Amino acid sequence: LSEYLDLISTIIGHHRGRVMHYAGDAVLAMFEAVVDALTCAAAIQEELNARSAELPEDRKLNFRIGLNLGDVIEDRGDIYGDGVNIAARLESLADPGGICISGTVHDAIGNKLAVQYEFMGEQQVKNIEKPVRAYRVLLGTTKQTDTTSADPVELELPDIPSIAVLPFTNMSGDPEQEYFSDGVVEDIITDLSKITGLFVIARNSTFAYKGKRLNVRDVCRELGVRYALEGGVRKAANRVRVTAQLIDGNTGGHVWAERYDRELHDIFAVQDEVTQAIVSALALKLTPDERGRTPRGYTENLEAYEYFLRGRDQAFRDTPEANAQARAMLEKAIELDPGFSLACSHLSRNHILAYSNRWGETPDESLALAMELGERAVELDETNSHAYFSVAMAALWMMQHERAVAAAEKCISIVPNVAEGYGALGLILVYSGKPREAIVSLQKVMRLDPHYRDIHLHLLALAYLQLEEYEQAAAALKRRLVRKPESDISRVLLAAIHGHMGNVEEGRAEWAEALRINPDYSLEHRRKTLPYKNPADFERILDGLRKAGVE
């Protein structure tokens, strides 16, 4: 039982949750985000059920999980109140090895997860006046719709050696140190991505497996690579231990393994040694530039590096609150080391997100700061691909399309395997009126990042629309809407495409659905804010809507 409770606590930490209380064989945990709570619950049951299946009947342990979204009272490290009482009642309704959620969780999840439920009716809860809607989660269906590829096709192996760097296990025993092990993996991915003779899967796809029980051979097949790197990181005081194993996805056998016990300030050297070991193990031939490249040092200030890693970790959460927290940490990193190029480039990206999402009251100021920081990052380190990415995105929103294309291409030239570089280039080319080139870049993203973000399908549809290839455009949008049914912008675009295809009824239906999702949707606002180089490309959308009978 103790081993199972430790495992449950670890998985909770991996999903940004906090264990609030233990009572016998029960665990009470709290999450800031409902999606994290449900994906965590599914990961726990998947892991526990897999372990239980290997045990004789008299030794099996089956846990029930109940989830509720509601108000709680937090007092001296514990929580209580109606929200907790409802969760406890739902736990008793769950099947052994299953999950039961409240109607508030069900409604809040919406279409954020591709999950199936079975309605269990309204349940009476002691001391709660109104009945509570309950749903049984059908395990095996819980996947995030914005990170999971909708394409079930078998991916062919590239013509060159290929690798996926999987999330390393945080062996520190402290969930608060998760950012550090994730940071080590991020840096190794970046270093490997600079090697032209190696195909490297993007972080977005490999981190889709974080916190899950893995069969490395299955992962390699799903991602279309020959090799996988897995490992662990233990950080304690001024020491760090990194273990790494390179595994052949065909055989499941180890190609190389090593353990590094070092002083914390040697962490950059460890990351470089891991990269070099993989190069040797795979007998990769480096170009003269790659052989002559000096090991990159982010900063000699470990405190600045810690703030950078924490800021980067927050930035991946993509919310206004996380954006603000990331900004504060990245600003602190730069304060501690004004010459820290990577911190400058990530702070630039932070301001770009604030501008494009209108997170804040001064978006124009955010855009100006984004460009200033991106240019400073380039000046500090001309080999920093993230700096050129930031300059490219800022230039696009400033309507400097040629400069944006040049910066995105420079980003890719530094790191040939960088999915986000191809994503930025594809986006910029769409708005620059170069759809054929955009499609090539977007297809490259989808191979480097098999769990690519669904927005790439929307961009692909825009490119096909510019080429008047309406069937292809509609197909891309329908794939996106499987993953994100509540996308108002894709509904509007699909309505316009139906108009061009002469499908008036379908076009009107998609337009009506878009307005149901977002009653405040404004074509005029989109016309003013989207960075089209050629206004005729936006007019093509309006023309399609008119043909669909939408005025």
Coordinates of C-alpha atoms in Angstrom, one line a residue:
L1 CA 0.0 0.0 0.0
S2 CA 2.8 2.4 0.9
E3 CA 4.4 1.9 -2.5
Y4 CA 1.1 2.6 -4.3
L5 CA 0.5 5.8 -2.2
D6 CA 4.0 7.0 -3.1
L7 CA 3.3 6.3 -6.8
I8 CA 0.0 8.2 -6.6
S9 CA 1.7 11.2 -5.0
T10 CA 4.4 11.2 -7.6
I11 CA 1.9 11.2 -10.5
I12 CA -0.1 14.0 -8.7
G13 CA 3.1 16.1 -8.6
H14 CA 3.8 15.4 -12.3
H15 CA 0.4 16.9 -13.1
R16 CA 1.0 20.1 -11.0
G17 CA -1.3 18.9 -8.1
R18 CA -0.7 19.1 -4.4
V19 CA -1.4 16.3 -1.9
M20 CA -3.3 17.9 1.0
H21 CA -4.0 15.0 3.2
Y22 CA -3.5 11.2 3.7
A23 CA -6.0 9.1 5.7
G24 CA -5.3 5.3 5.7
D25 CA -5.6 4.3 2.0
A26 CA -7.1 7.6 1.0
V27 CA -5.4 10.6 -0.6
L28 CA -6.9 14.1 -0.9
A29 CA -5.3 16.3 -3.6
M30 CA -6.0 19.8 -5.0
F31 CA -5.3 21.2 -8.5
E32 CA -5.3 24.7 -10.0
A33 CA -6.6 23.4 -13.4
V34 CA -9.4 21.0 -13.9
V35 CA -7.8 19.5 -17.0
D36 CA -4.7 18.7 -14.9
A37 CA -6.9 16.9 -12.4
L38 CA -8.7 14.7 -14.9
T39 CA -5.6 13.8 -16.9
C40 CA -3.8 13.0 -13.5
A41 CA -6.7 10.8 -12.4
A42 CA -6.6 8.9 -15.7
A43 CA -2.8 8.5 -15.5
I44 CA -3.1 7.1 -11.9
Q45 CA -5.7 4.6 -12.8
E46 CA -3.9 3.6 -16.0
E47 CA -0.7 3.0 -14.1
L48 CA -2.3 1.2 -11.1
N49 CA -4.6 -1.0 -13.3
A50 CA -1.5 -2.0 -15.3
R51 CA 0.4 -3.0 -12.2
S52 CA -2.7 -4.7 -10.7
A53 CA -3.2 -6.9 -13.8
E54 CA 0.1 -8.6 -13.1
L55 CA -0.8 -9.6 -9.5
P56 CA -2.8 -12.6 -8.3
E57 CA -6.4 -11.8 -7.3
D58 CA -5.7 -11.8 -3.5
R59 CA -3.0 -9.1 -3.9
K60 CA -4.8 -6.7 -6.2
L61 CA -5.5 -3.2 -5.0
N62 CA -8.1 -1.2 -6.8
F63 CA -8.6 2.5 -6.1
R64 CA -11.6 4.7 -6.8
I65 CA -11.2 8.4 -7.7
G66 CA -13.8 11.1 -7.3
L67 CA -13.3 14.6 -8.9
N68 CA -15.2 17.8 -8.1
L69 CA -14.8 21.4 -9.0
G70 CA -15.9 23.8 -6.4
D71 CA -15.1 26.1 -3.4
V72 CA -13.0 24.8 -0.6
I73 CA -11.6 26.2 2.6
E74 CA -7.8 25.9 3.0
D75 CA -6.5 26.0 6.6
R76 CA -3.1 25.1 7.9
G77 CA -2.2 22.8 5.0
D78 CA -5.6 21.0 4.9
I79 CA -8.8 21.7 2.9
Y80 CA -12.5 21.1 3.7
G81 CA -15.9 22.3 2.7
D82 CA -18.7 21.3 0.4
G83 CA -16.3 20.9 -2.6
V84 CA -14.4 18.2 -0.7
N85 CA -17.6 16.5 0.6
I86 CA -18.9 16.1 -3.0
A87 CA -15.6 14.7 -4.2
A88 CA -15.7 12.1 -1.4
R89 CA -19.2 11.1 -2.3
L90 CA -18.3 10.8 -6.0
E91 CA -15.3 8.6 -5.0
S92 CA -17.7 6.1 -3.4
L93 CA -19.8 6.0 -6.6
A94 CA -16.8 5.2 -8.8
D95 CA -16.1 1.7 -10.0
P96 CA -13.0 0.0 -8.5
G97 CA -10.2 1.2 -10.7
G98 CA -12.4 3.9 -12.1
I99 CA -13.2 7.7 -12.0
C100 CA -16.4 9.5 -11.2
I101 CA -16.7 13.3 -11.8
S102 CA -19.2 15.9 -11.0
G103 CA -21.3 17.9 -13.5
T104 CA -19.1 21.0 -12.7
V105 CA -16.0 19.1 -13.8
H106 CA -17.8 17.7 -16.9
D107 CA -18.9 21.2 -17.9
A108 CA -15.5 22.9 -17.2
I109 CA -13.6 20.2 -19.3
G110 CA -15.9 20.9 -22.2
N111 CA -13.9 20.0 -25.4
K112 CA -10.5 20.5 -23.8
L113 CA -10.1 16.8 -23.5
A114 CA -11.2 14.1 -26.0
V115 CA -12.8 12.1 -23.3
Q116 CA -16.0 10.0 -23.2
Y117 CA -18.4 9.8 -20.2
E118 CA -21.4 7.9 -19.1
F119 CA -24.1 9.9 -17.3
M120 CA -24.9 8.3 -13.9
G121 CA -27.9 10.6 -13.1
E122 CA -28.3 13.0 -10.2
Q123 CA -26.9 11.9 -6.9
Q124 CA -27.9 13.0 -3.4
V125 CA -24.9 14.0 -1.2
K126 CA -25.1 14.3 2.5
N127 CA -25.5 17.9 3.8
I128 CA -25.7 19.2 0.2
E129 CA -29.1 20.7 -0.6
K130 CA -29.2 20.1 -4.4
P131 CA -28.5 16.8 -6.1
V132 CA -25.2 16.5 -7.9
R133 CA -24.8 15.4 -11.5
A134 CA -22.4 12.5 -11.8
Y135 CA -20.5 11.0 -14.7
R136 CA -18.4 7.9 -15.1
V137 CA -15.2 8.5 -17.1
L138 CA -14.6 5.8 -19.7
L139 CA -10.9 5.1 -19.3
G140 CA -8.7 4.9 -22.3
T141 CA -10.4 7.9 -24.0
T142 CA -8.7 10.7 -22.0
K143 CA -6.4 12.7 -24.3
Q144 CA -5.8 16.4 -24.6
T145 CA -7.4 17.6 -27.8
D146 CA -4.9 20.4 -28.3
T147 CA -1.8 18.3 -28.2
T148 CA -2.7 14.9 -29.6
S149 CA -2.4 14.2 -33.3
A150 CA -5.7 13.3 -35.0
D151 CA -3.8 11.3 -37.6
P152 CA -3.7 7.6 -36.8
V153 CA -1.4 6.8 -39.7
E154 CA 1.8 4.8 -39.3
L155 CA 4.8 7.2 -39.6
E156 CA 7.7 6.0 -41.8
L157 CA 11.2 6.2 -40.4
P158 CA 13.2 9.1 -41.8
D159 CA 16.2 8.4 -44.0
I160 CA 18.6 9.5 -41.3
P161 CA 19.0 8.4 -37.7
S162 CA 16.0 9.6 -35.6
I163 CA 15.4 10.1 -31.9
A164 CA 12.8 11.1 -29.4
V165 CA 14.0 12.6 -26.1
L166 CA 11.4 11.5 -23.5
P167 CA 10.7 13.4 -20.3
F168 CA 13.3 12.5 -17.6
T169 CA 12.0 11.3 -14.3
N170 CA 12.3 13.8 -11.4
M171 CA 14.1 11.6 -8.8
S172 CA 14.4 14.4 -6.3
G173 CA 11.3 13.4 -4.4
D174 CA 10.1 17.0 -4.6
P175 CA 7.5 17.9 -7.2
E176 CA 8.7 21.5 -7.0
Q177 CA 11.9 20.3 -8.7
E178 CA 10.0 19.1 -11.8
Y179 CA 11.0 22.3 -13.7
F180 CA 14.6 21.4 -13.4
S181 CA 14.4 17.9 -14.9
D182 CA 12.2 19.2 -17.6
G183 CA 14.7 22.0 -18.3
V184 CA 17.5 19.4 -18.7
V185 CA 15.5 17.6 -21.3
E186 CA 14.6 20.8 -23.2
D187 CA 18.2 21.7 -23.4
I188 CA 19.2 18.2 -24.7
I189 CA 16.5 18.4 -27.4
T190 CA 17.8 21.8 -28.5
D191 CA 21.4 20.6 -28.7
L192 CA 20.5 17.4 -30.7
S193 CA 18.2 19.5 -33.0
K194 CA 21.2 21.4 -34.2
I195 CA 22.7 18.3 -35.8
T196 CA 21.7 18.2 -39.5
G197 CA 22.3 14.4 -39.8
L198 CA 19.8 13.6 -37.0
F199 CA 16.0 13.7 -37.0
V200 CA 14.7 14.9 -33.6
I201 CA 11.1 14.9 -32.4
A202 CA 9.8 18.1 -30.9
R203 CA 9.3 18.7 -27.2
N204 CA 5.6 19.1 -27.6
S205 CA 5.2 15.5 -28.8
T206 CA 7.6 13.8 -26.4
F207 CA 6.1 15.6 -23.3
A208 CA 2.7 14.2 -24.2
Y209 CA 4.0 11.1 -22.6
K210 CA 5.0 12.8 -19.3
G211 CA 3.8 10.9 -16.2
K212 CA 2.7 7.9 -18.2
R213 CA 3.8 4.3 -18.0
L214 CA 5.8 3.9 -21.2
N215 CA 6.6 1.0 -23.6
V216 CA 9.5 2.6 -25.4
R217 CA 9.0 0.5 -28.5
D218 CA 5.4 1.6 -28.8
V219 CA 6.4 5.3 -28.3
C220 CA 9.1 5.0 -31.1
R221 CA 6.5 3.5 -33.4
E222 CA 3.9 6.2 -32.6
L223 CA 6.4 9.0 -33.2
G224 CA 8.1 7.4 -36.2
V225 CA 11.7 7.2 -34.8
R226 CA 14.3 4.5 -34.4
Y227 CA 15.7 5.6 -31.0
A228 CA 14.5 7.1 -27.7
L229 CA 16.5 8.7 -24.9
E230 CA 15.1 8.4 -21.4
G231 CA 16.6 9.1 -18.0
G232 CA 16.3 10.8 -14.7
V233 CA 17.5 13.8 -12.7
R234 CA 18.2 14.2 -9.0
K235 CA 19.0 17.7 -7.8
A236 CA 20.0 18.1 -4.1
A237 CA 21.8 21.1 -2.6
N238 CA 24.8 21.8 -4.9
R239 CA 24.9 18.3 -6.4
V240 CA 23.1 16.9 -9.5
R241 CA 22.8 13.3 -10.7
V242 CA 21.7 12.7 -14.3
T243 CA 21.1 9.2 -15.7
A244 CA 20.5 8.6 -19.4
Q245 CA 19.8 5.5 -21.5
L246 CA 19.6 5.4 -25.3
I247 CA 17.2 2.7 -26.4
D248 CA 16.7 1.0 -29.8
G249 CA 13.0 1.2 -30.6
N250 CA 13.2 -1.9 -32.9
T251 CA 14.6 -4.2 -30.3
G252 CA 14.0 -2.4 -27.0
G253 CA 17.6 -3.0 -26.1
H254 CA 20.0 -0.4 -24.7
V255 CA 22.5 1.2 -27.1
W256 CA 24.2 3.3 -24.5
A257 CA 23.7 4.2 -20.8
E258 CA 25.6 6.5 -18.4
R259 CA 25.3 8.1 -15.0
Y260 CA 26.7 11.5 -14.2
D261 CA 27.3 12.7 -10.6
R262 CA 28.5 16.3 -10.7
E263 CA 28.5 19.7 -9.0
L264 CA 25.4 21.7 -10.0
H265 CA 27.5 24.2 -11.9
D266 CA 28.6 21.4 -14.2
I267 CA 25.0 20.7 -15.5
F268 CA 25.8 22.4 -18.8
A269 CA 28.8 20.1 -19.3
V270 CA 26.7 17.1 -18.5
Q271 CA 24.1 18.1 -21.1
D272 CA 26.9 18.5 -23.7
E273 CA 28.4 15.1 -22.8
V274 CA 25.0 13.4 -23.3
T275 CA 24.7 15.0 -26.7
Q276 CA 28.2 13.9 -27.7
A277 CA 27.6 10.4 -26.4
I278 CA 24.5 10.1 -28.6
V279 CA 26.5 11.4 -31.6
S280 CA 29.1 8.7 -31.0
A281 CA 26.6 5.9 -30.3
L282 CA 24.8 6.6 -33.6
A283 CA 28.0 7.1 -35.5
L284 CA 26.7 10.5 -36.7
K285 CA 28.9 12.5 -39.1
L286 CA 29.1 16.1 -38.0
T287 CA 29.6 19.0 -40.4
P288 CA 32.7 21.1 -39.9
D289 CA 30.6 23.8 -38.3
E290 CA 29.0 21.3 -36.0
R291 CA 32.4 19.9 -35.0
G292 CA 33.8 23.3 -34.4
R293 CA 30.8 24.6 -32.4
T294 CA 31.9 25.5 -28.9
P295 CA 29.7 24.1 -26.1
R296 CA 27.0 26.6 -25.3
G297 CA 26.9 28.2 -21.9
Y298 CA 23.6 29.8 -21.0
T299 CA 25.0 31.7 -18.0
E300 CA 27.5 31.2 -15.3
N301 CA 25.0 32.5 -12.7
L302 CA 23.2 29.4 -11.4
E303 CA 20.6 31.5 -9.7
A304 CA 19.8 33.2 -13.0
Y305 CA 19.6 29.8 -14.6
E306 CA 17.1 28.6 -12.0
Y307 CA 14.9 31.6 -12.6
F308 CA 15.1 31.0 -16.3
L309 CA 14.1 27.3 -16.0
R310 CA 11.1 28.3 -13.7
G311 CA 10.1 31.0 -16.1
R312 CA 10.3 28.7 -19.2
D313 CA 8.3 26.1 -17.3
Q314 CA 5.5 28.6 -16.6
A315 CA 5.5 29.8 -20.2
F316 CA 4.5 26.4 -21.5
R317 CA 1.2 26.6 -19.6
D318 CA -0.1 29.3 -22.0
T319 CA -2.5 31.2 -19.7
P320 CA -2.5 34.9 -18.7
E321 CA -1.6 34.0 -15.1
A322 CA 1.3 31.8 -16.1
N323 CA 2.4 34.4 -18.6
A324 CA 2.6 37.0 -15.8
Q325 CA 4.5 34.6 -13.5
A326 CA 6.9 33.6 -16.3
R327 CA 7.6 37.2 -17.1
A328 CA 8.6 38.0 -13.4
M329 CA 10.9 35.0 -13.3
L330 CA 12.6 35.8 -16.7
E331 CA 13.0 39.4 -15.7
K332 CA 14.7 38.3 -12.5
A333 CA 17.0 36.0 -14.5
I334 CA 18.0 39.0 -16.7
E335 CA 18.5 41.2 -13.6
L336 CA 20.9 38.6 -12.2
D337 CA 22.7 38.3 -15.6
P338 CA 22.0 41.1 -18.1
G339 CA 24.0 39.1 -20.7
F340 CA 21.8 36.0 -20.5
S341 CA 20.7 35.8 -24.2
L342 CA 18.2 32.9 -23.7
A343 CA 16.4 34.6 -20.9
C344 CA 16.1 37.7 -23.2
S345 CA 14.7 35.7 -26.1
H346 CA 12.1 33.9 -23.9
L347 CA 11.1 37.1 -22.3
S348 CA 10.6 38.5 -25.8
R349 CA 8.3 35.5 -26.6
N350 CA 6.5 36.2 -23.4
H351 CA 5.6 39.7 -24.6
I352 CA 4.6 38.3 -28.1
L353 CA 2.1 36.0 -26.4
A354 CA 0.8 38.9 -24.3
Y355 CA 0.4 41.0 -27.5
S356 CA -1.3 38.4 -29.7
N357 CA -3.6 37.2 -26.9
R358 CA -4.3 40.7 -25.7
W359 CA -3.2 39.7 -22.2
G360 CA -2.9 43.2 -20.6
E361 CA -3.9 46.8 -21.2
T362 CA -0.9 47.9 -23.3
P363 CA -0.5 45.4 -26.2
D364 CA 1.5 47.8 -28.4
E365 CA 4.0 48.3 -25.6
S366 CA 4.3 44.5 -25.3
L367 CA 5.1 44.2 -29.0
A368 CA 7.7 46.9 -28.9
L369 CA 9.4 45.3 -25.9
A370 CA 9.2 41.9 -27.7
M371 CA 11.2 43.3 -30.6
E372 CA 13.7 45.1 -28.4
L373 CA 14.4 42.0 -26.3
G374 CA 14.6 39.8 -29.4
E375 CA 17.2 42.1 -31.0
R376 CA 19.1 42.2 -27.7
A377 CA 19.2 38.4 -27.5
V378 CA 20.6 38.2 -31.1
E379 CA 23.2 40.8 -30.2
L380 CA 24.3 38.8 -27.1
D381 CA 24.4 35.5 -28.9
E382 CA 24.1 35.1 -32.7
T383 CA 23.7 31.3 -32.4
N384 CA 20.6 31.6 -30.2
S385 CA 17.8 30.2 -32.5
H386 CA 15.1 31.3 -30.0
A387 CA 16.2 34.9 -30.5
Y388 CA 15.6 34.8 -34.2
F389 CA 12.2 33.1 -33.6
S390 CA 11.2 36.0 -31.4
V391 CA 12.4 38.6 -33.9
A392 CA 10.4 36.7 -36.6
M393 CA 7.2 36.7 -34.7
A394 CA 7.5 40.3 -33.6
A395 CA 8.3 41.4 -37.1
L396 CA 5.2 39.6 -38.5
W397 CA 2.9 41.5 -36.1
M398 CA 4.7 44.7 -37.0
M399 CA 3.8 44.0 -40.7
Q400 CA 7.5 43.5 -41.6
H401 CA 7.0 40.4 -43.6
E402 CA 10.3 40.1 -45.4
R403 CA 12.2 40.6 -42.2
A404 CA 10.0 38.0 -40.5
V405 CA 10.7 35.4 -43.2
A406 CA 14.5 36.0 -43.0
A407 CA 14.5 35.7 -39.2
A408 CA 12.5 32.5 -39.3
E409 CA 14.8 31.0 -41.9
K410 CA 17.8 32.0 -39.8
C411 CA 16.3 30.2 -36.8
I412 CA 15.9 27.0 -38.9
S413 CA 19.5 27.3 -40.3
I414 CA 20.8 27.3 -36.7
V415 CA 18.6 24.4 -35.5
P416 CA 17.5 22.4 -38.6
N417 CA 15.2 20.1 -36.6
V418 CA 13.3 22.9 -34.8
A419 CA 9.5 22.4 -35.2
E420 CA 8.6 25.8 -33.8
G421 CA 10.9 27.4 -36.4
Y422 CA 9.0 25.7 -39.3
G423 CA 5.8 26.6 -37.5
A424 CA 6.7 30.3 -37.4
L425 CA 7.8 30.2 -41.0
G426 CA 4.6 28.5 -42.1
L427 CA 2.5 31.1 -40.2
I428 CA 4.5 34.0 -41.7
L429 CA 4.3 32.6 -45.2
V430 CA 0.5 32.2 -45.0
Y431 CA 0.1 35.9 -44.0
S432 CA 2.7 36.9 -46.6
G433 CA 0.6 35.3 -49.4
K434 CA 3.0 32.5 -50.2
P435 CA 0.8 29.4 -49.7
R436 CA 2.8 26.8 -51.5
E437 CA 5.9 27.5 -49.4
A438 CA 3.7 27.7 -46.3
I439 CA 2.3 24.2 -46.9
V440 CA 5.8 22.7 -47.1
S441 CA 6.8 24.3 -43.8
L442 CA 3.6 23.2 -42.0
Q443 CA 3.9 19.6 -43.2
K444 CA 7.5 19.7 -41.9
V445 CA 6.1 20.7 -38.5
M446 CA 3.7 17.9 -38.5
R447 CA 6.4 15.3 -39.1
L448 CA 8.8 16.7 -36.5
D449 CA 6.0 17.1 -34.0
P450 CA 3.5 14.2 -34.6
H451 CA 1.4 15.5 -31.7
Y452 CA 1.4 19.0 -33.3
R453 CA -0.9 21.8 -32.1
D454 CA -4.2 21.9 -33.9
I455 CA -3.7 25.5 -34.9
H456 CA -1.4 24.2 -37.7
L457 CA -4.4 22.6 -39.4
H458 CA -6.2 26.0 -39.4
L459 CA -3.1 27.6 -41.0
L460 CA -2.9 24.8 -43.5
A461 CA -6.6 25.5 -44.5
L462 CA -5.8 29.2 -44.9
A463 CA -3.0 28.2 -47.3
Y464 CA -5.2 25.9 -49.3
L465 CA -7.9 28.6 -49.5
Q466 CA -5.4 31.0 -51.0
L467 CA -4.7 28.3 -53.7
E468 CA -8.4 27.8 -54.2
E469 CA -8.0 24.2 -53.3
Y470 CA -11.2 24.1 -51.3
E471 CA -11.6 20.4 -50.7
Q472 CA -8.1 20.3 -49.1
A473 CA -8.9 23.3 -47.0
A474 CA -12.2 21.8 -45.8
A475 CA -10.5 18.5 -44.9
A476 CA -7.9 20.3 -42.8
L477 CA -10.5 22.3 -40.9
K478 CA -12.6 19.2 -40.3
R479 CA -9.5 17.5 -38.8
R480 CA -9.0 20.5 -36.6
L481 CA -12.6 20.6 -35.4
V482 CA -12.4 17.0 -34.3
R483 CA -9.7 18.1 -31.9
K484 CA -11.2 21.6 -31.1
P485 CA -14.9 21.7 -31.8
E486 CA -15.3 25.0 -30.0
S487 CA -13.0 27.0 -32.4
D488 CA -15.0 29.9 -33.6
I489 CA -12.3 31.0 -36.1
S490 CA -12.2 27.6 -37.8
R491 CA -16.0 27.4 -37.9
V492 CA -16.0 30.8 -39.7
L493 CA -13.3 29.7 -42.1
L494 CA -15.1 26.5 -42.9
A495 CA -18.3 28.5 -43.5
A496 CA -16.4 30.6 -46.1
I497 CA -15.0 27.5 -47.8
H498 CA -18.4 26.0 -48.0
G499 CA -19.5 29.2 -49.7
H500 CA -16.8 28.9 -52.3
M501 CA -17.8 25.2 -52.9
G502 CA -21.5 26.2 -53.3
N503 CA -22.6 24.4 -50.1
V504 CA -24.8 27.2 -48.8
E505 CA -26.7 25.3 -46.1
E506 CA -23.5 23.9 -44.6
G507 CA -21.9 27.3 -44.7
R508 CA -24.8 29.0 -42.9
A509 CA -24.8 26.2 -40.3
E510 CA -21.1 26.7 -39.6
W511 CA -21.5 30.4 -39.3
A512 CA -24.4 29.9 -36.8
E513 CA -22.3 27.5 -34.8
A514 CA -19.4 30.1 -34.7
L515 CA -21.7 32.7 -33.3
R516 CA -23.1 30.3 -30.7
I517 CA -19.6 29.6 -29.6
N518 CA -18.6 33.3 -29.6
P519 CA -21.5 35.8 -29.9
D520 CA -19.0 38.7 -30.0
Y521 CA -17.1 37.3 -33.0
S522 CA -16.2 40.3 -35.3
L523 CA -15.0 40.0 -38.9
E524 CA -14.0 43.7 -38.7
H525 CA -11.8 43.1 -35.7
R526 CA -10.1 40.2 -37.5
R527 CA -9.5 42.4 -40.5
K528 CA -7.8 45.0 -38.4
T529 CA -5.7 42.7 -36.3
L530 CA -4.5 39.8 -38.6
P531 CA -1.2 40.6 -40.3
Y532 CA -2.1 40.0 -43.9
K533 CA 0.4 41.5 -46.3
N534 CA -2.2 41.3 -49.1
P535 CA -5.7 42.5 -48.0
A536 CA -7.2 40.4 -50.9
D537 CA -6.3 37.2 -48.9
F538 CA -8.7 38.3 -46.1
E539 CA -11.3 39.4 -48.7
R540 CA -11.3 35.8 -50.0
I541 CA -12.8 34.8 -46.7
L542 CA -15.4 37.5 -46.8
D543 CA -16.3 36.5 -50.4
G544 CA -16.8 32.9 -49.3
L545 CA -19.1 34.0 -46.5
R546 CA -21.2 36.1 -48.9
K547 CA -21.5 33.1 -51.2
A548 CA -22.8 31.2 -48.2
G549 CA -25.5 33.8 -47.7
V550 CA -23.7 35.3 -44.6
E551 CA -23.6 39.1 -44.5

